[in-house]
Coordinates of C-alpha atoms in Angstrom, one line a residue:
X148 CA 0.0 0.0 0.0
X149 CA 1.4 3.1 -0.7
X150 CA 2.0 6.1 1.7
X151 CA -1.1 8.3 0.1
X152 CA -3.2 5.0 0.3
X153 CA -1.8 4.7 4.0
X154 CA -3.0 8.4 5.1
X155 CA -6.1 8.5 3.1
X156 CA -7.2 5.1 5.6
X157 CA -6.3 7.0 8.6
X158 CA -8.1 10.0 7.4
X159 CA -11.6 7.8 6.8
X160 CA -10.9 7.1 9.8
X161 CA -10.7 10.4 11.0
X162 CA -7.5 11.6 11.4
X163 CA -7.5 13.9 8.5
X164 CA -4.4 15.6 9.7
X165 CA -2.7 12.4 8.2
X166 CA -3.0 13.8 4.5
X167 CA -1.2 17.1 5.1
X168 CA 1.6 15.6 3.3
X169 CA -0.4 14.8 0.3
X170 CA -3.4 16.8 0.6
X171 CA -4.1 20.7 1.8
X172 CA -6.7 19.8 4.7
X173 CA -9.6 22.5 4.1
X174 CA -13.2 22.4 4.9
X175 CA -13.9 21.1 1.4
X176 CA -11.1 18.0 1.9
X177 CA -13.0 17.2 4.9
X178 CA -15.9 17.5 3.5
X179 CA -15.3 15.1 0.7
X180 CA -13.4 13.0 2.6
X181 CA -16.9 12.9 4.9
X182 CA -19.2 12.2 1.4
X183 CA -16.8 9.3 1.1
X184 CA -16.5 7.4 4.4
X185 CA -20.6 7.6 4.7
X186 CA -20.6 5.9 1.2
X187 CA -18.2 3.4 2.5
X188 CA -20.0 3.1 5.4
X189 CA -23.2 2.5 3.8
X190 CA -21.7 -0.1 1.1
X191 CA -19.9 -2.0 4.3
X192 CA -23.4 -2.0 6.0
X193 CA -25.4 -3.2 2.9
X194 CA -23.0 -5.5 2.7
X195 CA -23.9 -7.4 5.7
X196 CA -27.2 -7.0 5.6
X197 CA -27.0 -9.1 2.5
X198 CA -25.2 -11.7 3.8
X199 CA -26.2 -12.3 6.9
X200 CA -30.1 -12.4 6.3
X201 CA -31.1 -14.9 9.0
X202 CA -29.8 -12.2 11.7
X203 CA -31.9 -9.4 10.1
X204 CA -35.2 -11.9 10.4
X205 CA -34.5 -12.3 13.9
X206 CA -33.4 -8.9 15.0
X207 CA -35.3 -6.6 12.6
X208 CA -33.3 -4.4 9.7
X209 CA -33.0 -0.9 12.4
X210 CA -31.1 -2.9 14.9
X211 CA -29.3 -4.7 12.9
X212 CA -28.2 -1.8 10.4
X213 CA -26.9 0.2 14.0
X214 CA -25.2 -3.0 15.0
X215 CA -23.3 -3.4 11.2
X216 CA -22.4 0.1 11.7
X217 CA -20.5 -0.4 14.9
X218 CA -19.1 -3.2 13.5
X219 CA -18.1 -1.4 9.9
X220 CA -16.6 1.8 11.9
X221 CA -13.9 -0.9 14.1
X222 CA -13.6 -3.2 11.1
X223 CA -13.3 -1.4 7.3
X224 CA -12.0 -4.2 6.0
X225 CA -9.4 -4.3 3.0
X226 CA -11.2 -6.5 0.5
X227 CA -13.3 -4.5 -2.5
X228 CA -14.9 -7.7 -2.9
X229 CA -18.5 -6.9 -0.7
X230 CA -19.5 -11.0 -0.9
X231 CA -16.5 -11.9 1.6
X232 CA -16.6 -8.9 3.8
X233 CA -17.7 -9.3 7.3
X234 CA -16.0 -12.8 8.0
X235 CA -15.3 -11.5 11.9
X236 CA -19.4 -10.1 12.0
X237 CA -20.6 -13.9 14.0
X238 CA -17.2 -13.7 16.6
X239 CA -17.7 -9.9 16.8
X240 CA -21.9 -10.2 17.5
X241 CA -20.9 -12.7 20.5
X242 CA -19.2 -10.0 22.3
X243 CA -21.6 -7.0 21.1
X244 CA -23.1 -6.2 24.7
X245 CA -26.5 -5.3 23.0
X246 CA -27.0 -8.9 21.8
X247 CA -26.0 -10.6 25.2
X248 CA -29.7 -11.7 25.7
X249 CA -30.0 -13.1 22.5
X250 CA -27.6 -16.7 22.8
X251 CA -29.0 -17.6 18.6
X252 CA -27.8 -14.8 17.0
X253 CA -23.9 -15.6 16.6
X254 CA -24.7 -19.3 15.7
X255 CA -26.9 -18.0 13.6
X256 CA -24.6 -15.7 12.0
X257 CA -22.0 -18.4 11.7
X258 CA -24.4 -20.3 9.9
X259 CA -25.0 -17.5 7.4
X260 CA -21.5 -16.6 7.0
X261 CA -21.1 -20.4 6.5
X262 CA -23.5 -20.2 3.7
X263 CA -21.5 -17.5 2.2
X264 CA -18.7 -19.4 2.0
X265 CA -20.6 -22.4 0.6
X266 CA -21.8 -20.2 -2.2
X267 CA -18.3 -18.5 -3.6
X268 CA -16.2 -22.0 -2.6
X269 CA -14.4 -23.2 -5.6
X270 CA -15.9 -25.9 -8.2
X271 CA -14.2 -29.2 -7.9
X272 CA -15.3 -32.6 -9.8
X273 CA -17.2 -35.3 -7.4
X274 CA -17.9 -39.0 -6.5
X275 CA -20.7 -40.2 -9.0
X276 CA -22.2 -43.6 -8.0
X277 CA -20.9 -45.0 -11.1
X278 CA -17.3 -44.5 -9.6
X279 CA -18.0 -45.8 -6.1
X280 CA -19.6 -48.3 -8.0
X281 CA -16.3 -49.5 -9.5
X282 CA -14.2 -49.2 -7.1
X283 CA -16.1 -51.8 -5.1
X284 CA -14.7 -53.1 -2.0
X285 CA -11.6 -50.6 -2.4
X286 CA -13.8 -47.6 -1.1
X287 CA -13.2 -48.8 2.7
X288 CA -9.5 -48.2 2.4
X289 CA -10.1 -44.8 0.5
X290 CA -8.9 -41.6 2.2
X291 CA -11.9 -38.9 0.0
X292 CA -11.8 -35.6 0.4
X293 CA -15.3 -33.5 1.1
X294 CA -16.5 -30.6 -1.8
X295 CA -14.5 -27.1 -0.7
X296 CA -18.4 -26.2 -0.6
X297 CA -18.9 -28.4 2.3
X298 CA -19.9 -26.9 6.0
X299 CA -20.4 -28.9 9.4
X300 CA -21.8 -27.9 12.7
X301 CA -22.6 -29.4 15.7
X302 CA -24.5 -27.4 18.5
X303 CA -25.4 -28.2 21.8
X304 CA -28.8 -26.0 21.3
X305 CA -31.2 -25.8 18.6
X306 CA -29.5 -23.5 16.2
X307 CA -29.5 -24.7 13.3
X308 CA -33.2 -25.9 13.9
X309 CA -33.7 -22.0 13.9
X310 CA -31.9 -21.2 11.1
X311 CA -33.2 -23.4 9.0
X312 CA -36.7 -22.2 9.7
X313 CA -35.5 -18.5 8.8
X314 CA -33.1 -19.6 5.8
X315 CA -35.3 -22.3 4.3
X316 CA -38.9 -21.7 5.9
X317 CA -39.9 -24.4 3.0
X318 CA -37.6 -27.3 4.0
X319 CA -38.5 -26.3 8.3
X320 CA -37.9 -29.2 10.5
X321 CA -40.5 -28.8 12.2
X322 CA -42.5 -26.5 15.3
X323 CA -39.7 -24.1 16.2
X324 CA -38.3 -24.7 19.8
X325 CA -35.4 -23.3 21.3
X326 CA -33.6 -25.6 23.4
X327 CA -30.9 -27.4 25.0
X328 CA -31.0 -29.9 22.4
X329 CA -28.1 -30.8 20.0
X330 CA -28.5 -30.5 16.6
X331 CA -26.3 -31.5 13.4
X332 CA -26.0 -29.2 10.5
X333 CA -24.5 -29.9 7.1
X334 CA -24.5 -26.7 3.9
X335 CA -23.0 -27.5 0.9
X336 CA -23.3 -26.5 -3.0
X337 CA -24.7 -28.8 -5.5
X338 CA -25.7 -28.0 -9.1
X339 CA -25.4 -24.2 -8.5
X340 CA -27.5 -24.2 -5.2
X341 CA -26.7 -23.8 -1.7
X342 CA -28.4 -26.4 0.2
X343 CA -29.0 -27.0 4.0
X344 CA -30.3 -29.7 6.0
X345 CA -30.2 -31.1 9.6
X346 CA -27.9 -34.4 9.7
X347 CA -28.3 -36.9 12.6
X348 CA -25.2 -38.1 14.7
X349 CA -24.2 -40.7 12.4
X350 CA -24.1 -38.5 9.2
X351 CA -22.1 -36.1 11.1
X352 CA -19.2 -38.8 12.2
X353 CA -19.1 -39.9 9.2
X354 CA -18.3 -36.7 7.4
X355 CA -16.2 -35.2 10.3
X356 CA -13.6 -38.4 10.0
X357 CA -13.6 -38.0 6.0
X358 CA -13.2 -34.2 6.7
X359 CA -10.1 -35.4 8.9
X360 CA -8.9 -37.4 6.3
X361 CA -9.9 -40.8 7.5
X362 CA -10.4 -43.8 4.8
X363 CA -13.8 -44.5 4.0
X364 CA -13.6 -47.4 6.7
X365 CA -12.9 -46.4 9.5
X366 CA -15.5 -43.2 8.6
X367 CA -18.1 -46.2 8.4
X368 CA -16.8 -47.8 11.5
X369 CA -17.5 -44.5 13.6
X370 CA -21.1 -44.1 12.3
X371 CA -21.7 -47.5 13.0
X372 CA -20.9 -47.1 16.7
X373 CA -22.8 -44.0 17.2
X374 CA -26.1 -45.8 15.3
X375 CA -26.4 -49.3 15.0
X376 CA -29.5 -48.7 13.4
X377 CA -28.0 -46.9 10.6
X378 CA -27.5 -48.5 7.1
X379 CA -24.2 -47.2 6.3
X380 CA -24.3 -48.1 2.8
X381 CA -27.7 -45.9 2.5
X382 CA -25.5 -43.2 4.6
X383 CA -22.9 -42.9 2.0
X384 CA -24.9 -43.4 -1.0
X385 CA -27.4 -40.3 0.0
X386 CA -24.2 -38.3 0.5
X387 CA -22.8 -39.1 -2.6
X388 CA -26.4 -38.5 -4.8
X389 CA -25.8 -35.1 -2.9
X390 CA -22.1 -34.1 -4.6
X391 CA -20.8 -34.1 -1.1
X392 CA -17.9 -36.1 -2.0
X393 CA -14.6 -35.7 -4.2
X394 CA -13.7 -37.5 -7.3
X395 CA -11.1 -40.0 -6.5
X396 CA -9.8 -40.2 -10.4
X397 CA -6.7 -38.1 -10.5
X398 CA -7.5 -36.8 -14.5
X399 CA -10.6 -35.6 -12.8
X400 CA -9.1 -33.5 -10.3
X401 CA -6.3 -31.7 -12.6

């Protein structure tokens, strides 16, 4: 960054005294310099309404535009890119002291800033049933990476419960109940679309150890303790009908 880049920051920030190398500081330089941190300002806030829609829902647009304005005016950011600003906003609301009575609204905001993330992750190729087909008994020894799309959460609370019932009000779990009650969540991209959906405690053990880079085995073998119930060959062949997976084929991936 240069040195006039350097000052013109500080001076958005208000220490217009900064440009007197570059600059003469009159009542008109402040005054522009004014017109443009409120335009900043505003694109900063838009920005996060945008992306963090579920938090809007719950808190209403005039408390969440004042709280996106404290949060723009301690973090400007340095990215032009608007879609990937406001990665701190779910770690920042946690300690904002006027949302200390409402526990969701971080989560929630990590979950929206989680679908974010889903939606500008990078393309890769994926598992098709016709490959996991072929490589047969093989699979269990396989280390396969999830899509760069892929999110997982585990709460102790209803969160993503909530979310779900804000984000995707069509695809709700059901009555909406805040409580001490632990949920699995799993968002990913698949054909173009950001999906969402509540995954029981098999799903997510399965996913965490190929996350971790366990083989396809030993992922099987800790969904199989956590649910005897659970047909692990229907487990992993709803996951891969859902592009969670990686292609295993090396051309595939170059």
């Amino acid at each position: 960054m240069s040195a006039f880049h350097t000052a013109f920051e500080a001076a958005l920030a208000g220490d217009t005294e900064a440009l007197l190398p570059h600059l003469v500081v009159d009542d008109r330089t402040r005054a522009a310099i004014g017109v443009y941190r409120n335009t900043a300002l505003k694109a900063r806030i838009d920005a996060l309404e945008a992306s963090f829609p579920t938090v809007v829902q719950l808190v209403g647009a005039d408390w969440f535009r004042a709280a996106a304005l404290a949060f723009a005016q301690e973090h400007p950011g340095d990215d032009p890119v608007m879609v990937t600003y406001g990665a701190s906003f779910p770690d920042w609301l946690a300690t904002f002291e006027p949302a200390q009575d409402l526990p969701y609204l971080a989560p929630c905001a990590r979950l929206d800033r989680a679908w974010t993330e889903a939606h500008v992750a990078a393309d890769a190729a994926v598992m098709t049933p016709a490959e996991a087909g072929a490589l047969g008994a093989a699979l269990t020894g396989l280390s396969v990476g999830l899509h760069p799309s892929v999110r997982l959460f585990r709460f102790d609370w209803t969160v993503p419960s909530l979310w779900l019932a804000h984000r995707y009000p069509e695809a709700a779990p059901g009555p909406l109940v805040w409580e001490p009650r632990a949920e699995a969540l799993m968002i990913h991209r698949t054909a173009g679309h950001v999906r969402a959906r509540l995954i029981n405690p098999a799903e997510f053990a399965f996913l965490e150890a190929c996350q971790k880079g366990r083989p396809l085995g030993i992922a099987a073998d800790q969904a199989a303790r956590l649910d005897r119930t659970q047909s692990i060959p229907t487990l992993f062949a709803s996951l891969i009908a859902a592009d969670v997976f990686l292609t295993s084929e090396p051309e595939a991936r170059a």
